[in-house]
mmCIF file of C-alpha atoms in Angstrom:
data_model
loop_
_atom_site.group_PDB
_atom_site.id
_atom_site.type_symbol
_atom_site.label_atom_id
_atom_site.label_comp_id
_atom_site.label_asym_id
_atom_site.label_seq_id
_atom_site.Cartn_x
_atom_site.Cartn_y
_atom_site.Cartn_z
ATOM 1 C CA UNK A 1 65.047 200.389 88.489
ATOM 2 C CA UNK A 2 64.962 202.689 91.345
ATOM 3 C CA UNK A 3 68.451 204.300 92.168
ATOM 4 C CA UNK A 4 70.116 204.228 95.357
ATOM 5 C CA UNK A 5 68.993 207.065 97.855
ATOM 6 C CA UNK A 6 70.580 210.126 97.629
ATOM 7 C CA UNK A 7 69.470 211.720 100.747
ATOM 8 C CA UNK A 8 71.089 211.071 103.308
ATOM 9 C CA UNK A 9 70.029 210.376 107.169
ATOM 10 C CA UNK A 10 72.082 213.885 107.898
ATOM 11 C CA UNK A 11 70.344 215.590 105.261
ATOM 12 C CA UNK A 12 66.926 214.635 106.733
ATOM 13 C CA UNK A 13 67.835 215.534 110.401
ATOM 14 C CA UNK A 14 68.191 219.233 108.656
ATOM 15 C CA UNK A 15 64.629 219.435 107.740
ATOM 16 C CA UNK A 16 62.720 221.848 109.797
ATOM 17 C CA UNK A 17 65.648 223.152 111.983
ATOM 18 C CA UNK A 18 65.764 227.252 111.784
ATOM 19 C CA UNK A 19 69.029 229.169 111.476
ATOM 20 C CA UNK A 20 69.552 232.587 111.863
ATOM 21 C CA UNK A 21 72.533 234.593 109.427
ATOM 22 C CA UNK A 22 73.413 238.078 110.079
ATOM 23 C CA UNK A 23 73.682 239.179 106.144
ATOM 24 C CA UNK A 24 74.747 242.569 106.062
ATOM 25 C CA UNK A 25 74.148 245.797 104.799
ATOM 26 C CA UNK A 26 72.273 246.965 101.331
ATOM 27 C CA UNK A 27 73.774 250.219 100.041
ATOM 28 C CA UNK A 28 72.594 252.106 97.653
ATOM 29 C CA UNK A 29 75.331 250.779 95.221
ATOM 30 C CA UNK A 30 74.106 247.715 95.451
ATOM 31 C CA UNK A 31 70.255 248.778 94.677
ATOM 32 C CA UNK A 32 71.108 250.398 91.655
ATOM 33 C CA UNK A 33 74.026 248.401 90.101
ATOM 34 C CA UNK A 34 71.183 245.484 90.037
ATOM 35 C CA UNK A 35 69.303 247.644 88.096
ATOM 36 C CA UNK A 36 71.678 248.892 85.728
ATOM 37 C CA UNK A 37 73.053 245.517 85.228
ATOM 38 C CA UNK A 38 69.438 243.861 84.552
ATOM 39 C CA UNK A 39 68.897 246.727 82.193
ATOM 40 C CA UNK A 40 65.888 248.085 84.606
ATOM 41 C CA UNK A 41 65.833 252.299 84.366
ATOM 42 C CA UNK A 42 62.848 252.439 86.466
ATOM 43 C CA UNK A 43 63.494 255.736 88.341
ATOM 44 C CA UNK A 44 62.107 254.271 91.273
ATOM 45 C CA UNK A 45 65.863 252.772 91.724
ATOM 46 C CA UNK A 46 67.266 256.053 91.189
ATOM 47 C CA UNK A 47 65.499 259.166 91.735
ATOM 48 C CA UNK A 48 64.710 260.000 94.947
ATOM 49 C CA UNK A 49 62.082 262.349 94.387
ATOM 50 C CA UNK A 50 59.901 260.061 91.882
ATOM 51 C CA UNK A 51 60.299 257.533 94.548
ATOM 52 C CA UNK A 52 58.726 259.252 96.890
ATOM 53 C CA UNK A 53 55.642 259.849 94.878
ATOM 54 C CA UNK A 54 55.121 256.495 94.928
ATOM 55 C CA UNK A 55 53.516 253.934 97.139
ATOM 56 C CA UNK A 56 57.086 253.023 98.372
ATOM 57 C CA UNK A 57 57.663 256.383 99.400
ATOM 58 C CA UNK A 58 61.746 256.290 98.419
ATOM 59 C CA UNK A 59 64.262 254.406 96.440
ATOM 60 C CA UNK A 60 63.883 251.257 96.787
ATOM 61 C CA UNK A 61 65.612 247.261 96.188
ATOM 62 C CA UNK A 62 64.255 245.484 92.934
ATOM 63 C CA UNK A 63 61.767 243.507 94.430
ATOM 64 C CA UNK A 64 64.191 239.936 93.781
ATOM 65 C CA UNK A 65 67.229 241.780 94.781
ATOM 66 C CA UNK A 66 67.280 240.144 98.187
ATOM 67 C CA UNK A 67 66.901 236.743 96.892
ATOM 68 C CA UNK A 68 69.250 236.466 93.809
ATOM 69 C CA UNK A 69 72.089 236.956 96.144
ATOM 70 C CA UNK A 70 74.281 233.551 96.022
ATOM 71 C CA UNK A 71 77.015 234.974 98.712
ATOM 72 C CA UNK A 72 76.680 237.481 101.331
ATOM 73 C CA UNK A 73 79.933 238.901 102.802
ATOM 74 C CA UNK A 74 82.910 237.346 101.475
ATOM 75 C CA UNK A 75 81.878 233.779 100.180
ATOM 76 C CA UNK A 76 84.391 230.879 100.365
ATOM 77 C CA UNK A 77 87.794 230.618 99.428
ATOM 78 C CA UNK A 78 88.767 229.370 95.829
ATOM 79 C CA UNK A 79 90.566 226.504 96.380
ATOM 80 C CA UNK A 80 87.591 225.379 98.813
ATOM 81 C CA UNK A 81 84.680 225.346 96.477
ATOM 82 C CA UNK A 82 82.994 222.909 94.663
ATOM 83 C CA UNK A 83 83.909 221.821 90.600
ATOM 84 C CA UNK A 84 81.316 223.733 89.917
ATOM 85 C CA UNK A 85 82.150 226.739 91.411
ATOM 86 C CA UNK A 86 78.694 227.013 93.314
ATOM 87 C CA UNK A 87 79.614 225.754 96.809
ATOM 88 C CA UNK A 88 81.811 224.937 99.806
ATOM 89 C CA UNK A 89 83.157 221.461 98.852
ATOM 90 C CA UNK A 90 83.403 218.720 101.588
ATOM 91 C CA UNK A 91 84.660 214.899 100.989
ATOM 92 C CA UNK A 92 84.282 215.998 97.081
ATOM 93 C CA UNK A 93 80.244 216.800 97.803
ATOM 94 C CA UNK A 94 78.364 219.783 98.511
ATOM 95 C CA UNK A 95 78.362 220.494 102.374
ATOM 96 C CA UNK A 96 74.659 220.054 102.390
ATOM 97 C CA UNK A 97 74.402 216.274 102.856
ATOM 98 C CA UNK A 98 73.282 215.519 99.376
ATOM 99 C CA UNK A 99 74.904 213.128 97.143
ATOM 100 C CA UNK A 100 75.150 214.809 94.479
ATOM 101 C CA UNK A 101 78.037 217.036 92.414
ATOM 102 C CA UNK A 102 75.606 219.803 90.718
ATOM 103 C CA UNK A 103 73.446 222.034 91.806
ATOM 104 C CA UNK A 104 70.787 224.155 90.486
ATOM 105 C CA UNK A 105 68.074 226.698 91.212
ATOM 106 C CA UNK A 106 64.144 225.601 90.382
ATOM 107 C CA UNK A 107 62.330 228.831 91.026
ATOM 108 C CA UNK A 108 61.401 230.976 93.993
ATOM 109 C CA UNK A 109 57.720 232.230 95.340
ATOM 110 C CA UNK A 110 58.264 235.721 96.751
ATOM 111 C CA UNK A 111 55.916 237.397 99.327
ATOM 112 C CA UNK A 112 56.937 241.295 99.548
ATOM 113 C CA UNK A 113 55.690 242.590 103.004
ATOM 114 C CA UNK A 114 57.852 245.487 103.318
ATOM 115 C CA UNK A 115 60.631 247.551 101.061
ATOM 116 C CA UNK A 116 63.862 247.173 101.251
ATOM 117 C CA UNK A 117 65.819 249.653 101.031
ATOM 118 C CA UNK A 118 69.335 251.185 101.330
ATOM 119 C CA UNK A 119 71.317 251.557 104.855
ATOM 120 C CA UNK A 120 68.779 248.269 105.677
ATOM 121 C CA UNK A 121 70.485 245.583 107.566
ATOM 122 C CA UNK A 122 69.148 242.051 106.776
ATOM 123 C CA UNK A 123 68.995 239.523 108.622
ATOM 124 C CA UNK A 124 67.871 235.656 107.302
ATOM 125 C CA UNK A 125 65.981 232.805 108.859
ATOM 126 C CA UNK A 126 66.266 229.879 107.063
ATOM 127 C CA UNK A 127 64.529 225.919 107.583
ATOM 128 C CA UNK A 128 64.512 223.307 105.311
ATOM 129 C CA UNK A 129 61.101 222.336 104.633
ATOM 130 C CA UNK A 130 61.700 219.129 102.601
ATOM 131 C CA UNK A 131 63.316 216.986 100.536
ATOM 132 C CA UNK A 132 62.332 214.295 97.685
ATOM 133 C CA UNK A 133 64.377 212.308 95.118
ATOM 134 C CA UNK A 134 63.154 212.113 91.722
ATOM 135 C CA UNK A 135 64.184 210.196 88.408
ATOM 136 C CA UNK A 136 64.875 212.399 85.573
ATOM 137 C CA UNK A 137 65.857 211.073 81.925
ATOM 138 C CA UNK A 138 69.669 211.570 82.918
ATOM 139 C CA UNK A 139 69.403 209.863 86.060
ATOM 140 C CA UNK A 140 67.871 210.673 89.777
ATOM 141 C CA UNK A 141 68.186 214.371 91.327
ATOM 142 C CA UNK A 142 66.705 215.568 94.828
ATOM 143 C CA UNK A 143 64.340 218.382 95.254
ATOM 144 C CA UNK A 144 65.319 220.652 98.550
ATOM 145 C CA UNK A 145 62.505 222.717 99.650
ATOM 146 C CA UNK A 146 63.550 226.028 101.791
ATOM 147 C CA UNK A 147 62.065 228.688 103.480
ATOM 148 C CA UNK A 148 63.817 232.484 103.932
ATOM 149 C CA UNK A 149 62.624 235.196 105.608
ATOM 150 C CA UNK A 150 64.397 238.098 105.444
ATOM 151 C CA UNK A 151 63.756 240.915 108.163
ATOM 152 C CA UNK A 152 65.624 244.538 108.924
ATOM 153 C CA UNK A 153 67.261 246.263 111.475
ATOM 154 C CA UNK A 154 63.706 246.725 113.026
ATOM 155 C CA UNK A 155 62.576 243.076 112.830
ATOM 156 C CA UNK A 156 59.936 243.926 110.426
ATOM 157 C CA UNK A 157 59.685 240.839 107.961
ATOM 158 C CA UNK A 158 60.747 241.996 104.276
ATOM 159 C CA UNK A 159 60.327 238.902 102.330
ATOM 160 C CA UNK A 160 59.255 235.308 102.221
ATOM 161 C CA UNK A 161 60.843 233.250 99.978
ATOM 162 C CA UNK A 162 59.722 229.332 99.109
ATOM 163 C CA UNK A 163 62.611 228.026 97.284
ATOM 164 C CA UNK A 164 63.423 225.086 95.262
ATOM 165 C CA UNK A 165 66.974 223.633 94.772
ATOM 166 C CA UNK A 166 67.329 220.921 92.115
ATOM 167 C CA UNK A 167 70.459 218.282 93.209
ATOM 168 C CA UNK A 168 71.846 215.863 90.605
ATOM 169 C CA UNK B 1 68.648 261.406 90.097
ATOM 170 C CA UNK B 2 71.569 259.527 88.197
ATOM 171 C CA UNK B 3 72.030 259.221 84.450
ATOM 172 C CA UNK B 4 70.997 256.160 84.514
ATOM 173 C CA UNK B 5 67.018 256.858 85.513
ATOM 174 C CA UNK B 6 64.629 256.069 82.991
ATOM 175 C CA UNK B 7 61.525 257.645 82.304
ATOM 176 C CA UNK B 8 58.776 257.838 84.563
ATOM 177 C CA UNK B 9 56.186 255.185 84.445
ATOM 178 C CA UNK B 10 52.685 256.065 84.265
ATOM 179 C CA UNK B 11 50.259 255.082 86.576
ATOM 180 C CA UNK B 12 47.822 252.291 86.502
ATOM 181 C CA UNK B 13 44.459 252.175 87.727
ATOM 182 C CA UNK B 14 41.984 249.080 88.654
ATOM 183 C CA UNK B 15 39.724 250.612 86.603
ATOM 184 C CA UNK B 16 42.046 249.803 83.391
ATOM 185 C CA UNK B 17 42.337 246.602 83.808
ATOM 186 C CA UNK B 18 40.478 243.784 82.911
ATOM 187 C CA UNK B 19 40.666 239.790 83.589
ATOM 188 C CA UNK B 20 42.093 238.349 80.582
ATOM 189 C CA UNK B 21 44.140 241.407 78.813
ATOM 190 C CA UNK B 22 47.606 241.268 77.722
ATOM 191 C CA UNK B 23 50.652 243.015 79.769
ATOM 192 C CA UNK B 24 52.636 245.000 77.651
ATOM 193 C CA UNK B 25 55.531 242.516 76.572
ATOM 194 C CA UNK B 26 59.396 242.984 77.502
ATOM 195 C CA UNK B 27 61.937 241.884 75.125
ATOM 196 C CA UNK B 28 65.286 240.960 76.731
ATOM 197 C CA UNK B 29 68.819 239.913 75.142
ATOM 198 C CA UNK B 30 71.089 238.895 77.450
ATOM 199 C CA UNK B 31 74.761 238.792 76.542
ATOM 200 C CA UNK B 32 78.034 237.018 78.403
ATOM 201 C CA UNK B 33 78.602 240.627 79.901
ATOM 202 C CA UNK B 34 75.124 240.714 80.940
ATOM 203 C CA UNK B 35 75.851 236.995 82.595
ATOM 204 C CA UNK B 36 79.249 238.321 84.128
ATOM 205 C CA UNK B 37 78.012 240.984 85.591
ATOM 206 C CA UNK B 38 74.930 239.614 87.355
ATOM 207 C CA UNK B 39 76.953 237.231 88.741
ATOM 208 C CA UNK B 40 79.177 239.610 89.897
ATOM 209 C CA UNK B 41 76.534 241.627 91.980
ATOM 210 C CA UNK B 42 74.866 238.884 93.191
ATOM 211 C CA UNK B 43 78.250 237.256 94.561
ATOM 212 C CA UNK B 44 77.680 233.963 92.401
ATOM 213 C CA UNK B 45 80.501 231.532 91.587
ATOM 214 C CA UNK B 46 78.526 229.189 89.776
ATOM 215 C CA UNK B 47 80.582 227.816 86.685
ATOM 216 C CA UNK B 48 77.817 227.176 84.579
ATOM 217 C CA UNK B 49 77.469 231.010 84.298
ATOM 218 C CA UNK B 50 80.765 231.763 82.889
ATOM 219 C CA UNK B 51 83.066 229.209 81.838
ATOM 220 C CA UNK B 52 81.869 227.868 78.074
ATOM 221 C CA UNK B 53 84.487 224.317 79.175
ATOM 222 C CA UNK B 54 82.905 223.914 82.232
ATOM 223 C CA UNK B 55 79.265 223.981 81.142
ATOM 224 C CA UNK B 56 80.095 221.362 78.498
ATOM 225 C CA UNK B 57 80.633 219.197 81.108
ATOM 226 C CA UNK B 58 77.512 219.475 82.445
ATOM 227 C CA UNK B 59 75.572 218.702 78.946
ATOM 228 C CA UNK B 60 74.925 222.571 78.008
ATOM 229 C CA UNK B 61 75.630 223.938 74.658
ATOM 230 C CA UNK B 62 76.516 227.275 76.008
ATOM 231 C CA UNK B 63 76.780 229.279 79.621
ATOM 232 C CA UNK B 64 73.578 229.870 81.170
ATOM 233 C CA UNK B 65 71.329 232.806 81.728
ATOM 234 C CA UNK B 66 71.225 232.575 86.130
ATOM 235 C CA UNK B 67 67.520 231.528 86.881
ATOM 236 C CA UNK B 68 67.485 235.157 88.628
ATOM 237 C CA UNK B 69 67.856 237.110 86.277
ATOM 238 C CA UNK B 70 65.115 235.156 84.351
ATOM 239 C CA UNK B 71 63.124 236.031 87.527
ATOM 240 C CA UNK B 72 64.544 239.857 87.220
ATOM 241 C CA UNK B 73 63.381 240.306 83.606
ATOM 242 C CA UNK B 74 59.601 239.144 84.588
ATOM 243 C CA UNK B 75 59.626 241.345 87.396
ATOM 244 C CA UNK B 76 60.568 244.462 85.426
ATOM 245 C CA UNK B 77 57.934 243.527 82.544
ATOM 246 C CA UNK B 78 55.111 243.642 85.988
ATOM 247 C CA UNK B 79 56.382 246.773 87.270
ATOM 248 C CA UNK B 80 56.874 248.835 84.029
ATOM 249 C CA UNK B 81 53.246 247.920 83.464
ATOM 250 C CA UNK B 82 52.278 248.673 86.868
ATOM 251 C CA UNK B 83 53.502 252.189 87.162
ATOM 252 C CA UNK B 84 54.119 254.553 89.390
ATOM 253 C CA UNK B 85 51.228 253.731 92.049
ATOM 254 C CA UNK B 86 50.877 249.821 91.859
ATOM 255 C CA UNK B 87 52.851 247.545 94.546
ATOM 256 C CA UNK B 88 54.017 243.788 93.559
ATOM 257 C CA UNK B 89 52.959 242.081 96.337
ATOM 258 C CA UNK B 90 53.767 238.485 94.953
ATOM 259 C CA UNK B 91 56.074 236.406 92.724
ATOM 260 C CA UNK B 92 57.029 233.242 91.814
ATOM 261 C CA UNK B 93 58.577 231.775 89.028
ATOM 262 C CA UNK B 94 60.276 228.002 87.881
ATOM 263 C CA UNK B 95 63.080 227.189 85.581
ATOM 264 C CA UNK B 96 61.882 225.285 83.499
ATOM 265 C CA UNK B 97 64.273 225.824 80.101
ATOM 266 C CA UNK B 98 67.445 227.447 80.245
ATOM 267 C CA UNK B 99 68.500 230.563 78.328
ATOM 268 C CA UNK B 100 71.798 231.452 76.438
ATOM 269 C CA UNK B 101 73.369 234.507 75.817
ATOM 270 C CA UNK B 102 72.605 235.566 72.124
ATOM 271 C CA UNK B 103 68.771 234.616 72.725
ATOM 272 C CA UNK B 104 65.550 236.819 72.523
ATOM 273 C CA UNK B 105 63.600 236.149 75.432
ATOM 274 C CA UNK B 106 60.590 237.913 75.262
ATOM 275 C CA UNK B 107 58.486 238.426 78.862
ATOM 276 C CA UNK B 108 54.811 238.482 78.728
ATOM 277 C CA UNK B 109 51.855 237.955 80.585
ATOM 278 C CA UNK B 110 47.980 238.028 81.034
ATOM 279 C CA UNK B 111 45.496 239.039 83.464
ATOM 280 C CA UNK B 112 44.294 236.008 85.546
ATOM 281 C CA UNK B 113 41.614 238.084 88.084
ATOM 282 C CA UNK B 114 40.844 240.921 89.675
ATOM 283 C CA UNK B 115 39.522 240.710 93.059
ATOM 284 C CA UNK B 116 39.048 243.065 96.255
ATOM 285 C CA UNK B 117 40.589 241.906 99.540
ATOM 286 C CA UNK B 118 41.161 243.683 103.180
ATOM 287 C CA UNK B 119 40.165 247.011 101.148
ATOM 288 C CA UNK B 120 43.067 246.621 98.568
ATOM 289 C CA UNK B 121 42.500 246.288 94.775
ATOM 290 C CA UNK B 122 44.251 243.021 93.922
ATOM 291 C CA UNK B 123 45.184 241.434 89.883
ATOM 292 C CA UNK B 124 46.650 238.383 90.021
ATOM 293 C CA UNK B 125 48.841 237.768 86.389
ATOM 294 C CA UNK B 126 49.851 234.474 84.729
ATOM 295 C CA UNK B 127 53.710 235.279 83.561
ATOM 296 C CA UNK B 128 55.935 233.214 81.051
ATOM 297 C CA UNK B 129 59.106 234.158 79.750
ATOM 298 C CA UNK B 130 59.672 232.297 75.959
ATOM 299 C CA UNK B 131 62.751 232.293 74.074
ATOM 300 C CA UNK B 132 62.985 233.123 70.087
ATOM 301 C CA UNK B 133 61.731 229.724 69.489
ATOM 302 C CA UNK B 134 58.224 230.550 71.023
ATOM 303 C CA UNK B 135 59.639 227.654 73.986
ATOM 304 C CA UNK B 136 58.436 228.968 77.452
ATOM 305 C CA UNK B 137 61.964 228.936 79.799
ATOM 306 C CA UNK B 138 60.183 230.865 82.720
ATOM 307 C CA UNK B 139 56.336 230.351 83.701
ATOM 308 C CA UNK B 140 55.316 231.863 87.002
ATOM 309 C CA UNK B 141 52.418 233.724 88.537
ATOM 310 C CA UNK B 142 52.180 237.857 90.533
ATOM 311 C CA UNK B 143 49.879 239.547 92.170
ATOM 312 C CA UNK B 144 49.741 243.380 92.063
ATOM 313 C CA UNK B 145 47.863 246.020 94.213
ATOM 314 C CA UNK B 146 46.990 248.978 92.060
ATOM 315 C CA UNK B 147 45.223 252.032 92.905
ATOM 316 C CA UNK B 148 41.844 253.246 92.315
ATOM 317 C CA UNK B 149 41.172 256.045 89.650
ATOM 318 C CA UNK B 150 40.973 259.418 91.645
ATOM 319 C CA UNK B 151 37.511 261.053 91.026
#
């Protein structure tokens, strides 16, 4: 039995339309508590001088740092997000037109074109590639396909990120 | 430099490796603080990362390791191996099985080519990351540029 769709006419009008998100600042706090806390002493997070030995001549961002952020700035309130914590609730659903209640990453593919490092000022432009539902053994869930780019104060294009979000 | 800098890591050369060799393997054992405070730097209020009656609901034994840090823990094993003078130029990964605090996962990897392109010396490396169980949570796929032994 096929289930009911789960993606909604709003939800496809979304695919392929670009927005832009001033994200903020990377500080050198920031660099190197992701290292400490993913138990990475690579002096290339934290020594200036190795750094600039290297290819990346200075300290720079683990290379996911960028993309393992969930929030930038300040996030939503806590009596406005989802049960599960993740999101910004809406009618009971995610904001993203999705039925669904849960929410979960599937993986990332990561270009690196430049460094990022700290004082950097990022900047994201995000589209919605596509969307499918699928059945799973506990039911139906929708694959959302994204692309980020993430650029600095001087427009030069950090990242790419191809990202899959698994809906249920 | 801060206490917290490690060693420095040697260099690699193209010259060193070889299609079908084994990266050096990075053992990783996450714990709830571990889980607290990655979520913590990267801003995430996702439940399933930190409250043990929440996740229940959702059909998981315990809190999960964030699919991130899964990520994080390959990309350290590929740039401890790479050195000083390498440059990871591509990543991806997939969550495929989750990971609990209290587990071993071990990252490893292999050698899948190595290639020349637009004058760069490229090695493109098959990833997993298993769990104690031998299960593979984390398969993915890199590609590294690595210098040239000076003559």
């Amino acid at each position: 039995m096929t289930s009911e769709s789960m993606i909604t006419d709003e939800a496809r009008a979304l695919i392929g339309q670009e927005s832009e998100a001033v994200l903020g600042e990377v500080t050198l706090q920031d660099i190197q508590r992701y290292a400490l806390t993913i138990g990475d002493d690579n002096p290339l997070y934290f020594d200036e001088e190795y750094a600039k030995a290297t290819p990346y001549r200075g300290i720079i961002a683990p290379p996911n740092y960028l993309t393992a952020v969930i929030s930038w700035g300040n996030g939503v309130p806590e009596d406005e997000l989802t049960a599960d914590g993740l999101g910004r609730r809406r009618d009971g659903e995610y904001a993203f037109p999705i039925k669904a209640q849960r929410r979960m990453a599937g993986g990332q593919e990561l270009e690196f074109h430049q460094p990022v490092r700290a004082g950097d000022l990022i900047t994201r432009k995000s589209r919605t590639t596509g969307m499918e539902q699928r059945e799973g053994k506990s039911g139906p869930f929708v694959l959302v396909y994204s692309e980020q780019r993430f650029f600095n104060q001087r427009n030069e294009l950090l990242v790419t990120c191809h990202q899959t979000a698994i809906m249920r | 430099m801060t206490a917290e800098t490690g060693r420095a890591r040697p260099p690699l050369y193209v010259e060193d490796v070889q299609e079908g060799m084994e990266i050096p393997s990075l053992v990783k054992r996450p714990t709830t603080v571990t889980l607290f405070r990655y979520s913590a730097v990267t801003w995430n209020p996702h439940k399933i990362h930190y409250d043990r009656e929440y996740v229940k609901e959702e059909g998981y034994r315990d809190v999960l390791v964030q699919g991130h840090l899964h990520g994080a823990y390959l990309v350290q094993m590929l740039t401890d191996w790479m050195g000083s003078q390498g440059m990871l130029r591509k990543f991806a990964w997939t969550n495929r099985r989750p990971g609990f605090p209290g587990d071993t996962l071990t990252c490893r990897g292999r050698v899948a080519r190595v290639y020349e392109e637009n004058d760069e010396h490229l090695i493109d490396c098959d990833v997993w990351e298993e769990n104690q169980d031998g299960e593979t949570c984390v398969p993915g796929t890199a590609t590294i540029a690595l210098p040239s032994h000076p003559r």
